PDB file of C-alpha atoms and ligand atoms in Angstrom:
ATOM      1  CA  MET A   1      21.601  10.445  -0.348  1.00  0.00           C
ATOM      2  CA  ALA A   2      18.850  10.442   2.245  1.00  0.00           C
ATOM      3  CA  ILE A   3      15.309   9.665   1.281  1.00  0.00           C
ATOM      4  CA  ALA A   4      12.333  10.528   3.469  1.00  0.00           C
ATOM      5  CA  GLU A   5      10.355   7.567   4.713  1.00  0.00           C
ATOM      6  CA  GLY A   6       6.580   7.494   4.616  1.00  0.00           C
ATOM      7  CA  ASN A   7       4.695   8.703   7.657  1.00  0.00           C
ATOM      8  CA  THR A   8       3.571   5.181   8.550  1.00  0.00           C
ATOM      9  CA  ASN A   9       6.941   4.553  10.120  1.00  0.00           C
ATOM     10  CA  ALA A  10       7.286   4.809  13.821  1.00  0.00           C
ATOM     11  CA  CYS A  11      10.575   6.431  13.018  1.00  0.00           C
ATOM     12  CA  LYS A  12      10.107   9.874  11.577  1.00  0.00           C
ATOM     13  CA  LYS A  13      13.795  10.460  10.958  1.00  0.00           C
ATOM     14  CA  MET A  14      15.394  10.500   7.570  1.00  0.00           C
ATOM     15  CA  ILE A  15      16.480   6.994   6.717  1.00  0.00           C
ATOM     16  CA  THR A  16      19.118   6.580   4.089  1.00  0.00           C
ATOM     17  CA  VAL A  17      18.828   3.964   1.421  1.00  0.00           C
ATOM     18  CA  SER A  18      21.786   2.073   2.755  1.00  0.00           C
ATOM     19  CA  LYS A  19      20.335   2.019   6.250  1.00  0.00           C
ATOM     20  CA  GLU A  20      17.175   0.374   4.929  1.00  0.00           C
ATOM     21  CA  ASN A  21      19.314  -2.116   3.043  1.00  0.00           C
ATOM     22  CA  TYR A  22      21.225  -2.993   6.179  1.00  0.00           C
ATOM     23  CA  LEU A  23      18.054  -3.484   8.189  1.00  0.00           C
ATOM     24  CA  LYS A  24      16.451  -5.591   5.479  1.00  0.00           C
ATOM     25  CA  ALA A  25      19.609  -7.693   5.063  1.00  0.00           C
ATOM     26  CA  ILE A  26      19.698  -8.381   8.817  1.00  0.00           C
ATOM     27  CA  ALA A  27      16.041  -9.475   8.794  1.00  0.00           C
ATOM     28  CA  GLU A  28      16.549 -11.653   5.715  1.00  0.00           C
ATOM     29  CA  ALA A  29      19.776 -13.252   6.890  1.00  0.00           C
ATOM     30  CA  GLU A  30      18.076 -14.088  10.205  1.00  0.00           C
ATOM     31  CA  ALA A  31      15.248 -15.699   8.283  1.00  0.00           C
ATOM     32  CA  GLU A  32      17.756 -17.797   6.322  1.00  0.00           C
ATOM     33  CA  GLY A  33      18.782 -19.191   9.683  1.00  0.00           C
ATOM     34  CA  GLN A  34      22.086 -17.341   9.889  1.00  0.00           C
ATOM     35  CA  THR A  35      23.557 -15.793  13.011  1.00  0.00           C
ATOM     36  CA  VAL A  36      24.065 -12.226  11.864  1.00  0.00           C
ATOM     37  CA  ILE A  37      27.552 -10.894  12.529  1.00  0.00           C
ATOM     38  CA  PRO A  38      29.417  -8.120  10.650  1.00  0.00           C
ATOM     39  CA  ALA A  39      30.900 -10.660   8.202  1.00  0.00           C
ATOM     40  CA  THR A  40      27.368 -11.793   7.258  1.00  0.00           C
ATOM     41  CA  LEU A  41      26.429  -8.254   6.279  1.00  0.00           C
ATOM     42  CA  SER A  42      29.652  -7.634   4.456  1.00  0.00           C
ATOM     43  CA  HIS A  43      28.917 -10.761   2.406  1.00  0.00           C
ATOM     44  CA  TRP A  44      25.187 -10.095   1.851  1.00  0.00           C
ATOM     45  CA  LEU A  45      25.576  -6.471   0.876  1.00  0.00           C
ATOM     46  CA  SER A  46      28.952  -6.783  -0.883  1.00  0.00           C
ATOM     47  CA  VAL A  47      30.462  -4.020   1.227  1.00  0.00           C
ATOM     48  CA  THR A  48      33.757  -3.825   3.113  1.00  0.00           C
ATOM     49  CA  ARG A  49      34.071  -4.642   6.808  1.00  0.00           C
ATOM     50  CA  PRO A  50      34.988  -1.030   7.739  1.00  0.00           C
ATOM     51  CA  ALA A  51      31.827   0.136   5.930  1.00  0.00           C
ATOM     52  CA  VAL A  52      29.791  -2.351   7.990  1.00  0.00           C
ATOM     53  CA  THR A  53      31.430  -1.181  11.232  1.00  0.00           C
ATOM     54  CA  PHE A  54      30.640   2.416  10.370  1.00  0.00           C
ATOM     55  CA  ALA A  55      27.032   1.648   9.430  1.00  0.00           C
ATOM     56  CA  LEU A  56      26.494  -0.427  12.590  1.00  0.00           C
ATOM     57  CA  LYS A  57      27.681   2.455  14.747  1.00  0.00           C
ATOM     58  CA  ARG A  58      25.104   4.739  13.193  1.00  0.00           C
ATOM     59  CA  LEU A  59      22.336   2.161  13.291  1.00  0.00           C
ATOM     60  CA  THR A  60      23.076   1.522  16.973  1.00  0.00           C
ATOM     61  CA  LYS A  61      23.104   5.242  17.734  1.00  0.00           C
ATOM     62  CA  ASP A  62      19.745   5.590  15.995  1.00  0.00           C
ATOM     63  CA  GLY A  63      18.333   2.741  18.083  1.00  0.00           C
ATOM     64  CA  LEU A  64      17.694   0.489  15.088  1.00  0.00           C
ATOM     65  CA  VAL A  65      20.050  -2.384  15.939  1.00  0.00           C
ATOM     66  CA  SER A  66      21.880  -3.726  18.939  1.00  0.00           C
ATOM     67  CA  VAL A  67      25.251  -5.426  18.715  1.00  0.00           C
ATOM     68  CA  LYS A  68      26.197  -7.932  21.418  1.00  0.00           C
ATOM     69  CA  LYS A  69      29.716  -8.353  22.771  1.00  0.00           C
ATOM     70  CA  ASP A  70      30.268 -11.439  20.603  1.00  0.00           C
ATOM     71  CA  GLY A  71      29.369  -9.415  17.492  1.00  0.00           C
ATOM     72  CA  HIS A  72      25.848 -10.859  17.115  1.00  0.00           C
ATOM     73  CA  ILE A  73      23.621  -8.186  15.520  1.00  0.00           C
ATOM     74  CA  GLN A  74      19.929  -7.902  16.305  1.00  0.00           C
ATOM     75  CA  LEU A  75      17.220  -5.542  15.138  1.00  0.00           C
ATOM     76  CA  THR A  76      15.407  -3.426  17.703  1.00  0.00           C
ATOM     77  CA  THR A  77      11.613  -3.186  17.451  1.00  0.00           C
ATOM     78  CA  GLN A  78      11.999   0.034  15.499  1.00  0.00           C
ATOM     79  CA  GLY A  79      14.675  -1.430  13.228  1.00  0.00           C
ATOM     80  CA  ARG A  80      12.460  -4.424  12.519  1.00  0.00           C
ATOM     81  CA  GLN A  81       9.529  -2.170  11.634  1.00  0.00           C
ATOM     82  CA  ILE A  82      11.594  -0.369   9.012  1.00  0.00           C
ATOM     83  CA  ALA A  83      12.958  -3.674   7.648  1.00  0.00           C
ATOM     84  CA  GLU A  84       9.440  -5.098   7.359  1.00  0.00           C
ATOM     85  CA  ARG A  85       8.087  -1.959   5.667  1.00  0.00           C
ATOM     86  CA  THR A  86      10.920  -2.115   3.134  1.00  0.00           C
ATOM     87  CA  ILE A  87      10.239  -5.806   2.486  1.00  0.00           C
ATOM     88  CA  VAL A  88       6.531  -5.086   1.870  1.00  0.00           C
ATOM     89  CA  ARG A  89       7.489  -2.398  -0.647  1.00  0.00           C
ATOM     90  CA  HIS A  90      10.053  -4.680  -2.276  1.00  0.00           C
ATOM     91  CA  HIS A  91       7.340  -7.304  -2.827  1.00  0.00           C
ATOM     92  CA  LEU A  92       4.904  -4.770  -4.217  1.00  0.00           C
ATOM     93  CA  ILE A  93       7.458  -3.408  -6.679  1.00  0.00           C
ATOM     94  CA  GLU A  94       8.380  -6.917  -7.814  1.00  0.00           C
ATOM     95  CA  ARG A  95       4.713  -7.723  -8.352  1.00  0.00           C
ATOM     96  CA  MET A  96       4.129  -4.436 -10.179  1.00  0.00           C
ATOM     97  CA  LEU A  97       7.046  -5.112 -12.533  1.00  0.00           C
ATOM     98  CA  SER A  98       5.925  -8.666 -13.154  1.00  0.00           C
ATOM     99  CA  GLU A  99       2.114  -8.385 -13.154  1.00  0.00           C
ATOM    100  CA  ILE A 100       1.668  -4.943 -14.727  1.00  0.00           C
ATOM    101  CA  PHE A 101       4.768  -4.551 -16.873  1.00  0.00           C
ATOM    102  CA  GLY A 102       5.348  -8.195 -17.717  1.00  0.00           C
ATOM    103  CA  MET A 103       9.026  -8.222 -16.751  1.00  0.00           C
ATOM    104  CA  ALA A 104      10.549 -11.674 -16.371  1.00  0.00           C
ATOM    105  CA  TRP A 105      10.631 -13.107 -12.847  1.00  0.00           C
ATOM    106  CA  TYR A 106      14.417 -13.361 -12.850  1.00  0.00           C
ATOM    107  CA  GLU A 107      14.895  -9.679 -13.777  1.00  0.00           C
ATOM    108  CA  ILE A 108      12.786  -7.921 -11.191  1.00  0.00           C
ATOM    109  CA  HIS A 109      14.693  -8.325  -7.934  1.00  0.00           C
ATOM    110  CA  GLU A 110      17.474  -5.800  -8.643  1.00  0.00           C
ATOM    111  CA  GLU A 111      14.996  -3.337 -10.059  1.00  0.00           C
ATOM    112  CA  ALA A 112      12.946  -3.653  -6.871  1.00  0.00           C
ATOM    113  CA  GLU A 113      16.094  -3.215  -4.765  1.00  0.00           C
ATOM    114  CA  ARG A 114      16.505   0.204  -6.329  1.00  0.00           C
ATOM    115  CA  LEU A 115      12.870   1.290  -6.434  1.00  0.00           C
ATOM    116  CA  GLU A 116      11.679   0.097  -3.011  1.00  0.00           C
ATOM    117  CA  HIS A 117      13.278   3.093  -1.281  1.00  0.00           C
ATOM    118  CA  ALA A 118      11.318   5.589  -3.357  1.00  0.00           C
ATOM    119  CA  VAL A 119       7.876   4.186  -2.509  1.00  0.00           C
ATOM    120  CA  SER A 120       5.784   6.583  -0.383  1.00  0.00           C
ATOM    121  CA  SER A 121       2.911   5.442   1.832  1.00  0.00           C
ATOM    122  CA  ALA A 122       0.438   6.878  -0.692  1.00  0.00           C
ATOM    123  CA  PHE A 123       2.016   4.947  -3.580  1.00  0.00           C
ATOM    124  CA  GLU A 124       2.191   1.807  -1.466  1.00  0.00           C
ATOM    125  CA  LYS A 125      -1.578   2.086  -0.877  1.00  0.00           C
ATOM    126  CA  LYS A 126      -2.202   2.507  -4.608  1.00  0.00           C
ATOM    127  CA  LEU A 127      -0.105  -0.536  -5.377  1.00  0.00           C
ATOM    128  CA  VAL A 128      -2.048  -2.641  -2.889  1.00  0.00           C
ATOM    129  CA  GLU A 129      -5.343  -1.422  -4.400  1.00  0.00           C
ATOM    130  CA  LYS A 130      -4.159  -2.266  -7.890  1.00  0.00           C
ATOM    131  CA  LEU A 131      -2.439  -5.592  -7.200  1.00  0.00           C
ATOM    132  CA  GLY A 132      -4.458  -6.927  -4.276  1.00  0.00           C
ATOM    133  CA  GLN A 133      -3.001  -8.686  -1.256  1.00  0.00           C
ATOM    134  CA  LYS A 134      -0.719 -11.625  -1.828  1.00  0.00           C
ATOM    135  CA  ASP A 135       1.620 -13.335   0.608  1.00  0.00           C
ATOM    136  CA  VAL A 136       4.375 -14.235  -1.822  1.00  0.00           C
ATOM    137  CA  CYS A 137       6.512 -12.405  -4.375  1.00  0.00           C
ATOM    138  CA  PRO A 138       7.111 -13.747  -7.903  1.00  0.00           C
ATOM    139  CA  HIS A 139      10.074 -15.754  -6.537  1.00  0.00           C
ATOM    140  CA  GLY A 140       7.730 -17.535  -4.141  1.00  0.00           C
ATOM    141  CA  ASN A 141       9.211 -15.866  -1.066  1.00  0.00           C
ATOM    142  CA  GLY A 142       6.789 -14.905   1.688  1.00  0.00           C
ATOM    143  CA  LEU A 143       6.157 -11.445   3.048  1.00  0.00           C
ATOM    144  CA  ALA A 144       6.571 -12.872   6.506  1.00  0.00           C
ATOM    145  CA  LEU A 145      10.195 -14.028   6.419  1.00  0.00           C
ATOM    146  CA  ARG A 146      10.321 -17.644   7.463  1.00  0.00           C
ATOM    147  CA  SER A 147      13.232 -19.514   8.927  1.00  0.00           C
ATOM    148  CA  PRO A 148      14.236 -22.877   7.442  1.00  0.00           C
ATOM    149  CA  ALA A 149      12.633 -24.547  10.494  1.00  0.00           C
ATOM    150  CA  GLU A 150       9.335 -22.752   9.878  1.00  0.00           C
ATOM    151  CA  ARG A 151       9.418 -23.638   6.190  1.00  0.00           C
ATOM    152  CA  ARG A 152       9.935 -27.306   7.065  1.00  0.00           C
ATOM    153  CA  LYS A 153       7.008 -27.149   9.485  1.00  0.00           C
ATOM    154  CA  ARG A 154       4.877 -26.017   6.549  1.00  0.00           C
ATOM    155  CA  GLY A 155       5.880 -29.104   4.620  1.00  0.00           C
ATOM    156  CA  LEU A 156       8.556 -27.512   2.443  1.00  0.00           C
ATOM    157  CA  VAL A 157      11.887 -29.248   1.808  1.00  0.00           C
ATOM    158  CA  LEU A 158      15.143 -28.062   0.305  1.00  0.00           C
ATOM    159  CA  LEU A 159      15.924 -29.718  -3.004  1.00  0.00           C
ATOM    160  CA  THR A 160      19.059 -31.164  -1.370  1.00  0.00           C
ATOM    161  CA  GLU A 161      16.819 -33.040   1.112  1.00  0.00           C
ATOM    162  CA  ALA A 162      14.157 -34.164  -1.337  1.00  0.00           C
ATOM    163  CA  GLU A 163      13.179 -37.825  -1.701  1.00  0.00           C
ATOM    164  CA  VAL A 164      14.381 -39.732  -4.742  1.00  0.00           C
ATOM    165  CA  GLY A 165      11.479 -40.736  -6.980  1.00  0.00           C
ATOM    166  CA  ALA A 166       9.095 -38.175  -5.550  1.00  0.00           C
ATOM    167  CA  LYS A 167       7.319 -35.409  -7.448  1.00  0.00           C
ATOM    168  CA  TYR A 168       7.599 -31.847  -6.253  1.00  0.00           C
ATOM    169  CA  LYS A 169       6.679 -28.314  -7.165  1.00  0.00           C
ATOM    170  CA  VAL A 170       9.130 -25.410  -6.851  1.00  0.00           C
ATOM    171  CA  ALA A 171       7.832 -23.294  -3.966  1.00  0.00           C
ATOM    172  CA  SER A 172      10.496 -20.612  -3.841  1.00  0.00           C
ATOM    173  CA  VAL A 173      14.023 -19.776  -4.897  1.00  0.00           C
ATOM    174  CA  TYR A 174      16.733 -17.612  -3.375  1.00  0.00           C
ATOM    175  CA  GLU A 175      16.436 -14.334  -5.248  1.00  0.00           C
ATOM    176  CA  ARG A 176      19.595 -12.366  -4.443  1.00  0.00           C
ATOM    177  CA  ASP A 177      21.704 -13.953  -7.162  1.00  0.00           C
ATOM    178  CA  ARG A 178      20.808 -12.846 -10.680  1.00  0.00           C
ATOM    179  CA  LYS A 179      23.152 -15.289 -12.439  1.00  0.00           C
ATOM    180  CA  LEU A 180      21.647 -18.170 -10.487  1.00  0.00           C
ATOM    181  CA  LEU A 181      18.109 -17.074 -11.411  1.00  0.00           C
ATOM    182  CA  GLU A 182      19.052 -16.871 -15.087  1.00  0.00           C
ATOM    183  CA  PHE A 183      20.510 -20.363 -14.847  1.00  0.00           C
ATOM    184  CA  PHE A 184      17.289 -21.639 -13.234  1.00  0.00           C
ATOM    185  CA  GLU A 185      15.194 -19.994 -15.937  1.00  0.00           C
ATOM    186  CA  LYS A 186      17.297 -21.568 -18.674  1.00  0.00           C
ATOM    187  CA  GLU A 187      16.758 -24.996 -17.093  1.00  0.00           C
ATOM    188  CA  GLY A 188      13.021 -24.465 -16.584  1.00  0.00           C
ATOM    189  CA  ILE A 189      13.299 -24.174 -12.806  1.00  0.00           C
ATOM    190  CA  ARG A 190      10.919 -21.433 -11.748  1.00  0.00           C
ATOM    191  CA  PRO A 191       8.339 -21.031  -8.981  1.00  0.00           C
ATOM    192  CA  GLY A 192       5.429 -23.336  -9.727  1.00  0.00           C
ATOM    193  CA  ALA A 193       7.471 -25.657 -11.996  1.00  0.00           C
ATOM    194  CA  HIS A 194       6.991 -29.405 -11.442  1.00  0.00           C
ATOM    195  CA  LEU A 195       9.981 -31.667 -11.081  1.00  0.00           C
ATOM    196  CA  ILE A 196      10.916 -35.205 -10.188  1.00  0.00           C
ATOM    197  CA  ILE A 197      13.995 -36.157  -8.182  1.00  0.00           C
ATOM    198  CA  GLU A 198      15.694 -38.860 -10.251  1.00  0.00           C
ATOM    199  CA  ALA A 199      18.832 -39.629  -8.235  1.00  0.00           C
ATOM    200  CA  GLN A 200      21.247 -38.486  -5.558  1.00  0.00           C
ATOM    201  CA  ASN A 201      24.546 -38.959  -7.348  1.00  0.00           C
ATOM    202  CA  TYR A 202      27.790 -40.147  -5.855  1.00  0.00           C
ATOM    203  CA  ASP A 203      29.528 -36.882  -6.801  1.00  0.00           C
ATOM    204  CA  GLY A 204      27.117 -34.933  -4.598  1.00  0.00           C
ATOM    205  CA  THR A 205      24.946 -33.694  -7.456  1.00  0.00           C
ATOM    206  CA  ILE A 206      21.228 -34.369  -7.760  1.00  0.00           C
ATOM    207  CA  SER A 207      19.599 -35.471 -11.000  1.00  0.00           C
ATOM    208  CA  ILE A 208      16.173 -34.029 -11.558  1.00  0.00           C
ATOM    209  CA  SER A 209      13.799 -33.933 -14.454  1.00  0.00           C
ATOM    210  CA  VAL A 210      11.937 -30.755 -15.226  1.00  0.00           C
ATOM    211  CA  ASP A 211       9.596 -30.486 -18.185  1.00  0.00           C
ATOM    212  CA  LYS A 212      10.800 -33.876 -19.459  1.00  0.00           C
ATOM    213  CA  HIS A 213      14.447 -32.864 -19.592  1.00  0.00           C
ATOM    214  CA  GLN A 214      17.058 -34.063 -17.154  1.00  0.00           C
ATOM    215  CA  ILE A 215      19.624 -31.956 -15.404  1.00  0.00           C
ATOM    216  CA  ARG A 216      22.189 -32.452 -12.671  1.00  0.00           C
ATOM    217  CA  LEU A 217      22.297 -29.802 -10.010  1.00  0.00           C
ATOM    218  CA  GLY A 218      25.238 -29.161  -7.723  1.00  0.00           C
ATOM    219  CA  ASN A 219      24.741 -28.372  -4.066  1.00  0.00           C
ATOM    220  CA  THR A 220      25.215 -24.620  -4.429  1.00  0.00           C
ATOM    221  CA  ALA A 221      22.216 -24.373  -6.725  1.00  0.00           C
ATOM    222  CA  ALA A 222      20.145 -27.151  -5.134  1.00  0.00           C
ATOM    223  CA  GLU A 223      20.234 -25.654  -1.651  1.00  0.00           C
ATOM    224  CA  ARG A 224      18.711 -22.448  -3.020  1.00  0.00           C
ATOM    225  CA  ILE A 225      15.440 -24.121  -3.966  1.00  0.00           C
ATOM    226  CA  TRP A 226      12.525 -24.928  -1.649  1.00  0.00           C
ATOM    227  CA  LEU A 227      10.024 -27.525  -2.795  1.00  0.00           C
ATOM    228  CA  SER A 228       6.526 -28.550  -1.869  1.00  0.00           C
ATOM    229  CA  LYS A 229       5.013 -31.992  -2.587  1.00  0.00           C
ATOM    230  CA  SER A 230       3.015 -31.961  -5.788  1.00  0.00           C
TER     231      SER A 230
HETATM  232 ZN1  LIG B 301      13.534  -9.427  -4.485  1.00  0.00          ZN
HETATM  233 ZN1  LIG B 302      11.035 -11.758  -4.808  1.00  0.00          ZN
END
């Protein structure tokens, strides 16, 4: 189903929900430091390769992405504008659900994925008036998508790279995996939580203590957490 975009967009065409999702996924995967190829999108959006091929054809025709000969996908200026608008709305919906309705931080991402497409410019303005400006969502992720290199420049480190014995604060977590977020919540790992790196274990896990309890984290979970020195 096609949903009309707000009039703030440079693009006045009808943009379908899935188109916005593609554009946002490209912008986010880029920010995670990935080279975006069709396989990246198929993985990020849990869609088949033929579906990606079909979508890319339409997005290219509409001037929203360009695909290089080697398969590398890039957003055009217009495509990036739509991706950024959708990300702003995603953040606002997450904040609305958390700050106004008191939903748990690990529950709001999927809800925002669905609702972000229905936000008009007028509603977006109301949300900003009500919630105020803030650079990060309840998962600690910035409105301006930052690459791993940019995050490091700002003094953030991945939990996998953290110093043994040092104290840190959870700055942000990867939010596209609900099961992972529920696991983090259960272990007390949430944005703003304080933790100490106890040991880098021989089996590749990392022992940390959070709220006076110790846990061992495997790489898959540890590399989803950005820390700042506390
Ligand atoms: Zn989210
Ligand atoms: Zn978020």
